[in-house]
GROMACS .gro file of C-alpha atoms in nm:
model
  498
    1MET     CA    1  15.752   5.123   6.024
    2PRO     CA    2  15.604   5.254   5.700
    3ALA     CA    3  15.557   5.630   5.695
    4THR     CA    4  15.185   5.603   5.631
    5ILE     CA    5  15.136   5.395   5.944
    6HIS     CA    6  15.367   5.619   6.146
    7MET     CA    7  15.154   5.923   6.061
    8ALA     CA    8  14.837   5.743   6.165
    9VAL     CA    9  14.972   5.665   6.511
   10VAL     CA   10  14.931   6.032   6.598
   11ARG     CA   11  14.557   5.971   6.611
   12CYS     CA   12  14.540   5.605   6.721
   13VAL     CA   13  14.668   5.347   6.968
   14PHE     CA   14  14.781   4.991   6.887
   15LEU     CA   15  14.587   4.693   7.017
   16CYS     CA   16  14.773   4.359   7.016
   17VAL     CA   17  14.584   4.038   7.087
   18ALA     CA   18  14.755   3.702   7.147
   19THR     CA   19  14.580   3.441   6.937
   20ALA     CA   20  14.732   3.183   6.702
   21GLY     CA   21  14.960   3.467   6.599
   22LEU     CA   22  15.017   3.829   6.691
   23ILE     CA   23  14.740   4.044   6.548
   24CYS     CA   24  14.779   4.417   6.587
   25GLY     CA   25  14.509   4.668   6.517
   26CYS     CA   26  14.451   5.038   6.551
   27LYS     CA   27  14.173   5.220   6.745
   28GLU     CA   28  14.120   5.589   6.696
   29GLU     CA   29  14.147   5.797   7.013
   30ASP     CA   30  13.881   6.051   7.109
   31LYS     CA   31  13.956   6.365   6.915
   32PRO     CA   32  14.028   6.668   7.136
   33SER     CA   33  13.746   6.922   7.115
   34ALA     CA   34  13.790   7.295   7.075
   35ILE     CA   35  13.564   7.593   7.132
   36GLU     CA   36  13.619   7.838   6.849
   37GLY     CA   37  13.474   8.163   6.726
   38ARG     CA   38  13.537   8.517   6.618
   39VAL     CA   39  13.504   8.863   6.773
   40SER     CA   40  13.383   9.165   6.578
   41VAL     CA   41  13.453   9.515   6.712
   42THR     CA   42  13.251   9.801   6.565
   43ASN     CA   43  13.466  10.112   6.508
   44GLY     CA   44  13.772   9.943   6.649
   45SER     CA   45  14.017   9.654   6.636
   46ALA     CA   46  13.982   9.309   6.788
   47ALA     CA   47  14.345   9.330   6.900
   48GLY     CA   48  14.363   9.313   7.277
   49VAL     CA   49  14.012   9.173   7.325
   50LYS     CA   50  13.999   8.927   7.613
   51VAL     CA   51  13.788   8.616   7.553
   52GLU     CA   52  13.703   8.412   7.863
   53LEU     CA   53  13.562   8.065   7.918
   54TYR     CA   54  13.342   7.987   8.220
   55ASN     CA   55  13.169   7.678   8.348
   56ALA     CA   56  12.798   7.723   8.285
   57PRO     CA   57  12.587   7.753   8.603
   58ALA     CA   58  12.362   7.455   8.664
   59TYR     CA   59  12.043   7.656   8.622
   60GLU     CA   60  12.107   7.762   8.266
   61ASN     CA   61  11.872   7.635   7.993
   62THR     CA   62  11.638   7.480   8.246
   63THR     CA   63  11.356   7.569   8.481
   64ALA     CA   64  11.537   7.560   8.811
   65TRP     CA   65  11.360   7.774   9.065
   66SER     CA   66  11.290   7.500   9.318
   67THR     CA   67  11.330   7.427   9.686
   68THR     CA   68  11.565   7.131   9.657
   69ALA     CA   69  11.702   6.919   9.377
   70ALA     CA   70  11.444   6.653   9.462
   71HIS     CA   71  11.147   6.890   9.461
   72PRO     CA   72  10.942   6.930   9.144
   73MET     CA   73  11.064   7.243   8.973
   74VAL     CA   74  10.840   7.546   8.970
   75GLY     CA   75  10.877   7.874   8.790
   76PHE     CA   76  10.986   7.912   8.433
   77PRO     CA   77  11.304   7.908   8.226
   78TYR     CA   78  11.533   8.207   8.208
   79SER     CA   79  11.794   8.234   7.936
   80LEU     CA   80  12.162   8.246   8.014
   81GLN     CA   81  12.178   8.602   7.883
   82ALA     CA   82  11.925   8.709   8.147
   83VAL     CA   83  12.110   8.587   8.454
   84PHE     CA   84  12.479   8.525   8.384
   85ASP     CA   85  12.732   8.787   8.505
   86TRP     CA   86  13.098   8.718   8.427
   87ARG     CA   87  13.202   8.961   8.704
   88THR     CA   88  13.086   8.719   8.973
   89ALA     CA   89  13.216   8.402   8.805
   90THR     CA   90  13.566   8.253   8.780
   91ALA     CA   91  13.706   8.192   8.432
   92VAL     CA   92  13.845   7.845   8.363
   93ASP     CA   93  14.047   7.977   8.068
   94SER     CA   94  14.114   8.307   7.895
   95LEU     CA   95  14.308   8.442   7.602
   96THR     CA   96  14.388   8.776   7.444
   97ILE     CA   97  14.334   8.777   7.071
   98SER     CA   98  14.494   8.949   6.774
   99GLY     CA   99  14.346   9.185   6.521
  100ASP     CA  100  14.185   8.920   6.300
  101GLY     CA  101  13.934   8.844   6.579
  102ALA     CA  102  13.965   8.464   6.566
  103PHE     CA  103  13.998   8.263   6.887
  104SER     CA  104  14.020   7.898   6.988
  105PHE     CA  105  14.020   7.717   7.321
  106PRO     CA  106  14.180   7.378   7.237
  107ASP     CA  107  14.140   7.046   7.418
  108VAL     CA  108  13.831   7.142   7.616
  109ALA     CA  109  13.682   6.873   7.838
  110ASP     CA  110  13.322   6.772   7.784
  111GLY     CA  111  13.078   7.003   7.958
  112SER     CA  112  12.867   7.318   7.936
  113TYR     CA  113  13.052   7.647   7.903
  114VAL     CA  114  12.987   8.019   7.871
  115VAL     CA  115  13.202   8.237   7.644
  116VAL     CA  116  13.229   8.616   7.689
  117ALA     CA  117  13.445   8.871   7.506
  118ARG     CA  118  13.529   9.208   7.660
  119LYS     CA  119  13.742   9.512   7.596
  120PRO     CA  120  13.786   9.841   7.785
  121HIS     CA  121  13.541  10.108   7.661
  122TYR     CA  122  13.348   9.845   7.463
  123GLY     CA  123  13.175   9.662   7.746
  124TRP     CA  124  13.123   9.289   7.702
  125SER     CA  125  12.952   9.065   7.453
  126VAL     CA  126  12.629   8.877   7.503
  127PRO     CA  127  12.729   8.553   7.684
  128VAL     CA  128  12.709   8.245   7.464
  129LEU     CA  129  12.630   7.898   7.598
  130VAL     CA  130  12.817   7.614   7.425
  131GLU     CA  131  12.818   7.239   7.478
  132SER     CA  132  13.149   7.054   7.438
  133ARG     CA  133  13.082   6.689   7.355
  134GLY     CA  134  13.396   6.542   7.200
  135GLN     CA  135  13.412   6.757   6.890
  136SER     CA  136  13.486   7.118   6.806
  137VAL     CA  137  13.204   7.366   6.850
  138GLN     CA  138  13.155   7.717   6.714
  139THR     CA  139  13.031   8.014   6.918
  140GLY     CA  140  12.954   8.229   6.620
  141THR     CA  141  13.054   8.596   6.626
  142LEU     CA  142  13.081   8.779   6.959
  143ALA     CA  143  12.999   9.145   6.891
  144LEU     CA  144  13.144   9.443   7.075
  145PHE     CA  145  13.033   9.804   7.029
  146PRO     CA  146  13.176  10.131   7.159
  147GLU     CA  147  13.032  10.235   7.494
  148ASP     CA  148  12.811  10.544   7.502
  149SER     CA  149  12.889  10.768   7.798
  150ILE     CA  150  12.597  10.961   7.953
  151PRO     CA  151  12.758  11.256   8.138
  152ASN     CA  152  12.644  11.394   8.472
  153PRO     CA  153  12.389  11.545   8.470
  154THR     CA  154  12.204  11.465   8.148
  155TYR     CA  155  11.855  11.601   8.081
  156MET     CA  156  11.714  11.409   7.785
  157ALA     CA  157  11.507  11.660   7.589
  158GLN     CA  158  11.408  11.459   7.281
  159ASP     CA  159  11.288  11.107   7.211
  160THR     CA  160  11.583  10.868   7.217
  161ARG     CA  161  11.643  10.504   7.129
  162TRP     CA  162  11.922  10.295   7.284
  163THR     CA  163  12.014  10.010   7.053
  164SER     CA  164  12.063   9.638   7.095
  165GLY     CA  165  12.405   9.511   7.204
  166ARG     CA  166  12.541   9.849   7.309
  167HIS     CA  167  12.647   9.954   7.659
  168TYR     CA  168  12.534  10.289   7.800
  169VAL     CA  169  12.727  10.418   8.102
  170VAL     CA  170  12.529  10.664   8.316
  171ASP     CA  171  12.747  10.894   8.527
  172GLN     CA  172  12.532  10.980   8.829
  173LEU     CA  173  12.211  11.145   8.700
  174LEU     CA  174  11.997  11.094   8.391
  175VAL     CA  175  11.660  11.272   8.370
  176ILE     CA  176  11.406  11.194   8.098
  177GLU     CA  177  11.216  11.519   8.061
  178PRO     CA  178  10.832  11.542   8.052
  179GLY     CA  179  10.695  11.457   7.709
  180VAL     CA  180  11.013  11.268   7.612
  181THR     CA  181  11.036  10.889   7.576
  182LEU     CA  182  11.346  10.674   7.611
  183THR     CA  183  11.308  10.342   7.428
  184ILE     CA  184  11.563  10.071   7.507
  185GLU     CA  185  11.601   9.782   7.263
  186PRO     CA  186  11.650   9.414   7.354
  187GLY     CA  187  12.006   9.326   7.451
  188ALA     CA  188  12.115   9.677   7.552
  189VAL     CA  189  12.311   9.715   7.878
  190VAL     CA  190  12.270  10.022   8.101
  191ARG     CA  191  12.554  10.058   8.354
  192PHE     CA  192  12.539  10.309   8.636
  193GLU     CA  193  12.837  10.471   8.804
  194ASN     CA  194  12.853  10.485   9.184
  195LEU     CA  195  12.513  10.592   9.324
  196GLY     CA  196  12.388  10.682   8.976
  197TYR     CA  197  12.018  10.682   8.896
  198MET     CA  198  11.757  10.751   8.628
  199ILE     CA  199  11.456  10.976   8.682
  200VAL     CA  200  11.172  10.928   8.435
  201SER     CA  201  10.948  11.234   8.410
  202GLY     CA  202  10.838  11.143   8.057
  203GLY     CA  203  10.822  10.784   7.933
  204LEU     CA  204  11.037  10.471   7.959
  205ILE     CA  205  10.984  10.170   7.734
  206ALA     CA  206  11.226   9.889   7.816
  207GLU     CA  207  11.106   9.576   7.637
  208GLY     CA  208  11.358   9.298   7.592
  209THR     CA  209  11.290   8.946   7.471
  210PRO     CA  210  11.329   8.604   7.638
  211SER     CA  211  11.670   8.559   7.475
  212ALA     CA  212  11.781   8.924   7.490
  213HIS     CA  213  11.712   9.086   7.825
  214ILE     CA  214  11.787   9.453   7.882
  215HIS     CA  215  12.032   9.486   8.172
  216PHE     CA  216  12.035   9.761   8.435
  217THR     CA  217  12.348   9.706   8.641
  218SER     CA  218  12.655   9.845   8.815
  219ASN     CA  219  12.949   9.986   8.625
  220ALA     CA  220  13.191   9.816   8.865
  221ALA     CA  221  13.439   9.613   8.662
  222VAL     CA  222  13.506   9.369   8.946
  223ASN     CA  223  13.312   9.259   9.253
  224PRO     CA  224  12.987   9.455   9.201
  225GLN     CA  225  12.770   9.486   9.514
  226ALA     CA  226  12.418   9.581   9.618
  227PHE     CA  227  12.380   9.960   9.657
  228ASP     CA  228  12.643  10.027   9.386
  229TRP     CA  229  12.383  10.243   9.214
  230GLY     CA  230  12.046  10.391   9.304
  231TYR     CA  231  11.732  10.316   9.106
  232VAL     CA  232  11.514  10.377   8.805
  233THR     CA  233  11.241  10.602   8.942
  234VAL     CA  234  10.922  10.710   8.765
  235SER     CA  235  10.798  11.050   8.879
  236GLU     CA  236  10.445  11.164   8.950
  237GLY     CA  237  10.281  11.263   8.623
  238ALA     CA  238  10.509  11.046   8.408
  239GLU     CA  239  10.379  10.785   8.167
  240PRO     CA  240  10.328  10.444   8.332
  241PRO     CA  241  10.652  10.249   8.278
  242VAL     CA  242  10.667   9.938   8.062
  243ILE     CA  243  10.936   9.697   8.185
  244ARG     CA  244  10.952   9.356   8.016
  245TYR     CA  245  11.234   9.102   7.997
  246CYS     CA  246  11.479   9.315   8.192
  247THR     CA  247  11.745   9.227   8.450
  248PHE     CA  248  11.818   9.452   8.749
  249THR     CA  249  12.125   9.392   8.968
  250TYR     CA  250  12.344   9.570   9.230
  251CYS     CA  251  12.116   9.869   9.294
  252GLU     CA  252  11.926  10.001   9.596
  253VAL     CA  253  11.582   9.966   9.433
  254GLY     CA  254  11.514   9.819   9.090
  255VAL     CA  255  11.197   9.992   8.969
  256HIS     CA  256  11.060  10.274   9.188
  257SER     CA  257  10.742  10.439   9.063
  258ILE     CA  258  10.535  10.707   9.232
  259GLY     CA  259  10.336  10.774   8.917
  260GLY     CA  260  10.010  10.619   8.808
  261GLY     CA  261  10.016  10.252   8.720
  262GLY     CA  262  10.281  10.059   8.535
  263MET     CA  263  10.386   9.711   8.430
  264VAL     CA  264  10.685   9.496   8.528
  265GLU     CA  265  10.683   9.156   8.358
  266ASN     CA  266  10.913   8.860   8.287
  267SER     CA  267  11.210   9.025   8.455
  268TYR     CA  268  11.488   8.910   8.686
  269PHE     CA  269  11.591   9.093   9.005
  270ALA     CA  270  11.888   8.983   9.217
  271ARG     CA  271  12.161   9.116   9.447
  272ILE     CA  272  11.966   9.434   9.524
  273GLY     CA  273  12.001   9.619   9.855
  274SER     CA  274  11.645   9.721   9.943
  275GLN     CA  275  11.351   9.646   9.710
  276ALA     CA  276  11.306   9.491   9.368
  277VAL     CA  277  10.988   9.680   9.278
  278ASN     CA  278  10.828   9.972   9.464
  279MET     CA  279  10.512  10.114   9.311
  280SER     CA  280  10.376  10.350   9.573
  281GLY     CA  281  10.124  10.524   9.350
  282VAL     CA  282  10.096  10.868   9.508
  283GLY     CA  283  10.028  11.000   9.159
  284ALA     CA  284   9.784  10.724   9.066
  285GLY     CA  285   9.430  10.802   8.967
  286VAL     CA  286   9.125  10.581   8.995
  287GLY     CA  287   9.155  10.314   8.727
  288ASP     CA  288   9.534  10.312   8.716
  289SER     CA  289   9.660   9.959   8.766
  290VAL     CA  290   9.991   9.807   8.868
  291ILE     CA  291  10.096   9.473   8.719
  292VAL     CA  292  10.392   9.274   8.854
  293ARG     CA  293  10.386   8.946   8.665
  294ARG     CA  294  10.612   8.647   8.585
  295ASN     CA  295  10.925   8.782   8.750
  296VAL     CA  296  11.199   8.607   8.944
  297ILE     CA  297  11.303   8.798   9.258
  298ASP     CA  298  11.591   8.645   9.452
  299HIS     CA  299  11.791   8.743   9.764
  300ILE     CA  300  11.644   9.091   9.814
  301PRO     CA  301  11.515   9.226  10.151
  302VAL     CA  302  11.174   9.323  10.006
  303GLY     CA  303  11.052   9.176   9.680
  304VAL     CA  304  10.753   9.393   9.588
  305HIS     CA  305  10.606   9.695   9.769
  306ILE     CA  306  10.268   9.823   9.646
  307GLY     CA  307  10.089  10.119   9.805
  308GLN     CA  308   9.812  10.370   9.747
  309ILE     CA  309   9.655  10.198   9.449
  310HIS     CA  310   9.280  10.242   9.397
  311GLY     CA  311   9.028  10.150   9.131
  312THR     CA  312   9.132   9.871   8.897
  313GLY     CA  313   9.408   9.798   9.149
  314MET     CA  314   9.700   9.563   9.139
  315ALA     CA  315   9.796   9.225   8.999
  316ILE     CA  316  10.089   9.045   9.162
  317GLU     CA  317  10.084   8.713   8.984
  318HIS     CA  318  10.292   8.418   8.859
  319ASN     CA  319  10.612   8.540   9.030
  320ALA     CA  320  10.884   8.335   9.197
  321ILE     CA  321  10.988   8.535   9.505
  322VAL     CA  322  11.257   8.365   9.712
  323ASN     CA  323  11.509   8.438   9.988
  324CYS     CA  324  11.363   8.775  10.092
  325SER     CA  325  11.500   8.865  10.435
  326SER     CA  326  11.218   9.104  10.523
  327TYR     CA  327  10.903   9.045  10.314
  328GLY     CA  328  10.830   8.900   9.974
  329VAL     CA  329  10.533   9.133   9.922
  330GLU     CA  330  10.427   9.445  10.113
  331VAL     CA  331  10.084   9.594  10.042
  332ASP     CA  332   9.960   9.914  10.210
  333SER     CA  333   9.651  10.114  10.117
  334VAL     CA  334   9.525   9.924   9.816
  335ASN     CA  335   9.165   9.891   9.698
  336GLY     CA  336   9.112   9.620   9.439
  337GLY     CA  337   9.327   9.354   9.277
  338GLN     CA  338   9.480   9.014   9.338
  339ILE     CA  339   9.788   8.827   9.461
  340TYR     CA  340   9.767   8.513   9.254
  341CYS     CA  341   9.966   8.200   9.163
  342ASN     CA  342  10.296   8.315   9.314
  343TRP     CA  343  10.561   8.086   9.460
  344PHE     CA  344  10.717   8.214   9.784
  345PHE     CA  345  11.013   8.039   9.944
  346ASN     CA  346  11.237   8.121  10.243
  347CYS     CA  347  11.107   8.469  10.323
  348GLY     CA  348  11.116   8.650  10.657
  349ARG     CA  349  11.308   8.631  10.982
  350SER     CA  350  11.242   8.453  11.311
  351ASP     CA  351  11.109   8.629  11.621
  352THR     CA  352  11.405   8.474  11.807
  353LEU     CA  353  11.643   8.708  11.620
  354PRO     CA  354  11.702   9.078  11.692
  355GLY     CA  355  11.445   9.301  11.527
  356PRO     CA  356  11.085   9.230  11.428
  357ALA     CA  357  10.968   8.897  11.294
  358THR     CA  358  10.882   8.916  10.926
  359GLY     CA  359  10.757   8.683  10.656
  360VAL     CA  360  10.615   8.641  10.310
  361THR     CA  361  10.349   8.914  10.299
  362SER     CA  362  10.285   9.228  10.501
  363LEU     CA  363   9.929   9.349  10.445
  364SER     CA  364   9.752   9.656  10.583
  365PHE     CA  365   9.468   9.889  10.481
  366MET     CA  366   9.353   9.662  10.203
  367TRP     CA  367   9.009   9.615  10.052
  368ASN     CA  368   8.857   9.407   9.771
  369VAL     CA  369   9.169   9.199   9.713
  370ASP     CA  370   9.181   8.825   9.639
  371ILE     CA  371   9.484   8.626   9.760
  372HIS     CA  372   9.457   8.284   9.599
  373ARG     CA  373   9.642   7.981   9.459
  374ASN     CA  374   9.978   8.089   9.600
  375HIS     CA  375  10.243   7.848   9.732
  376PHE     CA  376  10.400   7.957  10.064
  377GLN     CA  377  10.695   7.747  10.178
  378SER     CA  378  10.975   7.743  10.437
  379SER     CA  379  10.906   8.093  10.569
  380TRP     CA  380  10.833   8.254  10.906
  381TYR     CA  381  10.496   8.430  10.872
  382ALA     CA  382  10.302   8.357  10.555
  383LEU     CA  383  10.047   8.635  10.608
  384SER     CA  384  10.132   8.919  10.847
  385LEU     CA  385   9.828   9.144  10.882
  386GLY     CA  386   9.832   9.499  11.008
  387SER     CA  387   9.525   9.718  11.040
  388ARG     CA  388   9.207   9.717  10.832
  389VAL     CA  389   9.234   9.410  10.616
  390ASP     CA  390   8.859   9.361  10.616
  391SER     CA  391   8.615   9.090  10.506
  392SER     CA  392   8.626   9.210  10.144
  393VAL     CA  393   8.975   9.052  10.135
  394HIS     CA  394   8.941   8.683  10.043
  395ILE     CA  395   9.228   8.439  10.112
  396TYR     CA  396   9.150   8.108   9.945
  397GLY     CA  397   9.291   7.811   9.756
  398ASN     CA  398   9.648   7.864   9.883
  399TYR     CA  399   9.902   7.604   9.997
  400PHE     CA  400  10.107   7.662  10.314
  401TYR     CA  401  10.395   7.423  10.377
  402LEU     CA  402  10.662   7.437  10.649
  403VAL     CA  403  10.579   7.789  10.762
  404ASN     CA  404  10.606   7.887  11.127
  405ARG     CA  405  10.278   8.080  11.138
  406VAL     CA  406  10.019   8.092  10.863
  407MET     CA  407   9.839   8.416  10.956
  408ASN     CA  408   9.941   8.668  11.219
  409VAL     CA  409   9.664   8.924  11.282
  410GLY     CA  410   9.795   9.243  11.441
  411VAL     CA  411   9.771   9.620  11.401
  412THR     CA  412   9.967   9.882  11.210
  413PRO     CA  413  10.150  10.116  11.451
  414ASP     CA  414   9.975  10.455  11.484
  415ARG     CA  415   9.699  10.346  11.243
  416SER     CA  416   9.489  10.096  11.433
  417GLY     CA  417   9.181   9.931  11.288
  418VAL     CA  418   9.018   9.588  11.290
  419SER     CA  419   9.133   9.314  11.049
  420HIS     CA  420   8.908   9.017  10.970
  421PRO     CA  421   8.961   8.877  10.619
  422ARG     CA  422   8.781   8.568  10.492
  423PHE     CA  423   9.004   8.258  10.494
  424TYR     CA  424   8.872   7.946  10.320
  425GLY     CA  425   8.961   7.653  10.096
  426ASN     CA  426   9.330   7.657  10.192
  427THR     CA  427   9.564   7.365  10.265
  428ILE     CA  428   9.814   7.377  10.554
  429GLU     CA  429  10.076   7.105  10.602
  430ARG     CA  430  10.365   7.062  10.845
  431CYS     CA  431  10.338   7.411  10.993
  432VAL     CA  432  10.524   7.422  11.321
  433GLY     CA  433  10.355   7.712  11.502
  434TYR     CA  434  10.010   7.865  11.514
  435ASN     CA  435   9.790   7.852  11.209
  436ILE     CA  436   9.615   8.176  11.307
  437PHE     CA  437   9.727   8.403  11.591
  438MET     CA  438   9.506   8.694  11.700
  439HIS     CA  439   9.694   8.993  11.844
  440SER     CA  440   9.565   9.323  11.985
  441CYS     CA  441   9.222   9.181  12.050
  442THR     CA  442   9.077   9.506  12.183
  443VAL     CA  443   9.123   9.637  11.828
  444ASN     CA  444   9.078   9.310  11.637
  445TYR     CA  445   8.744   9.231  11.800
  446LEU     CA  446   8.565   9.072  11.502
  447SER     CA  447   8.565   8.696  11.444
  448ILE     CA  448   8.736   8.551  11.138
  449ASN     CA  449   8.531   8.333  10.906
  450ALA     CA  450   8.759   8.039  10.811
  451PRO     CA  451   8.562   7.734  10.688
  452GLU     CA  452   8.657   7.453  10.450
  453ASN     CA  453   9.032   7.454  10.519
  454TYR     CA  454   9.263   7.160  10.575
  455TRP     CA  455   9.450   7.255  10.893
  456GLY     CA  456   9.716   6.983  10.887
  457SER     CA  457   9.506   6.718  11.062
  458ASP     CA  458   9.156   6.574  11.077
  459SER     CA  459   9.162   6.605  11.458
  460GLU     CA  460   8.945   6.888  11.584
  461SER     CA  461   9.144   6.917  11.907
  462PHE     CA  462   9.463   6.957  11.703
  463ILE     CA  463   9.299   7.227  11.491
  464ILE     CA  464   9.187   7.424  11.797
  465SER     CA  465   9.533   7.395  11.952
  466ARG     CA  466   9.681   7.583  11.655
  467PHE     CA  467   9.469   7.896  11.710
  468ASN     CA  468   9.528   8.186  11.944
  469ASP     CA  469   9.166   8.299  11.967
  470CYS     CA  470   8.876   8.294  12.214
  471ASN     CA  471   8.951   7.934  12.310
  472ARG     CA  472   9.290   8.037  12.447
  473ASP     CA  473   9.235   8.404  12.533
  474ARG     CA  474   8.882   8.512  12.625
  475THR     CA  475   8.958   8.872  12.529
  476CYS     CA  476   9.003   8.763  12.168
  477PRO     CA  477   8.738   8.690  11.905
  478CYS     CA  478   8.680   8.338  11.776
  479ILE     CA  479   8.794   8.175  11.455
  480TRP     CA  480   8.502   7.995  11.291
  481TYR     CA  481   8.673   7.694  11.140
  482LEU     CA  482   8.374   7.459  11.083
  483PRO     CA  483   8.330   7.272  10.861
  484PHE     CA  484   8.691   7.172  10.797
  485LEU     CA  485   8.852   6.950  10.534
  486THR     CA  486   8.990   6.613  10.645
  487SER     CA  487   9.248   6.581  10.365
  488PRO     CA  488   9.466   6.822  10.165
  489SER     CA  489   9.333   6.991   9.855
  490THR     CA  490   9.489   6.899   9.523
  491ASN     CA  491   9.454   7.247   9.373
  492ASN     CA  492   9.728   7.357   9.134
  493VAL     CA  493   9.908   7.640   9.314
  494GLY     CA  494  10.222   7.849   9.272
  495ILE     CA  495  10.294   7.982   8.920
  496CYS     CA  496   9.981   7.787   8.811
  497GLU     CA  497  10.093   7.682   8.466
  498GLY     CA  498   9.901   7.403   8.302
   0.00000   0.00000   0.00000
């Protein structure tokens, strides 16, 4: 065989077809694809850097906060950098590179992959999403920087900026003194040692971007867990915190503020032991407002707790709050604000299990609040009312689907008072228990005004059967449900984009 043909066989296979004679041809095989790139190490060598290849999770580069694969997706896209953690994933390939920083994964099957570089005392690089589709693909440069160690205790006495791409390791306690501001740039990673925490007595500005979240996470190198570290807490008298495009994981509480007001937006909270956001407002003045907006909160006992907010009040809006074992939202002692266009899924626990039944929202001592255009799905109680949720609270334009009980009207232990919010213009479908259940009727003696709702049927007898009110228990007040809707509303609810 001629040498030129022999060399070509490396990249082709022969095809022989029996016709009038023997005709042989050559078809090029699919070229093996490689994932290639380079690692840069500031103030150090790339020798010994480990580069790892992971299968990309299915939710990357898409909007995937949904109930099932068949359900229309709700929520909003989150970048891979915001949610991917190599410590909880299994690498499909890894290599240790030499000092020139170049790396190559040869013969990679088609698919979506994540590439991460890491080195002791340098943290890890920003994860890069690559698509292998039959040809070599470049990751670009994966950058590593020396870790900055924050010793225990550290009292930050002058304005400080933590820079993009760097890792800051907090050993136990970091205090930002009054009058001092810590600014954290997009892409920075803050890692806390066991039970470490940050106390903000001055100011905290943590503003990432959609493609470069700021991470607050555990310093555990393997198998990080909830409660690994404590919290970021904002003290009374501190500047209201600004938290945007941040990711909080493996702590007890993500953001805990007892100061006046604050803003948590476009952030991701997961694998947290107690609460994602707690803004209890003991230091709040009239006019201070709390905004919790466009966040994803997943697999946390309590999503958002808001308390003691007065004046301009609160805005809990456009969030996806899912898989909360206790409550998605707790509100206690709030005057003014709204809970608007949120999507709640799989929150609460059954009353057949040990402990109290819980649900999506726990509401008590609340005035002048609108709860509207929210989507409540596959949860135990949608609205669990304690004491003094009065008629200045309007619940309207919401969609309740596959919840056990839409509204449970009770009392707050040791703080009794009548609750009778207005409930109108809502749609209820396929709810398996009571739509409204009146408890403690010697305290909750006022009727509830609930017209213009679709109760899951156009049958009046069916509607009445789903109330625990004066028709079932003469000691209880009545629910005024007339007139009622005979078909579901088509209102846009839950996230409310478009």
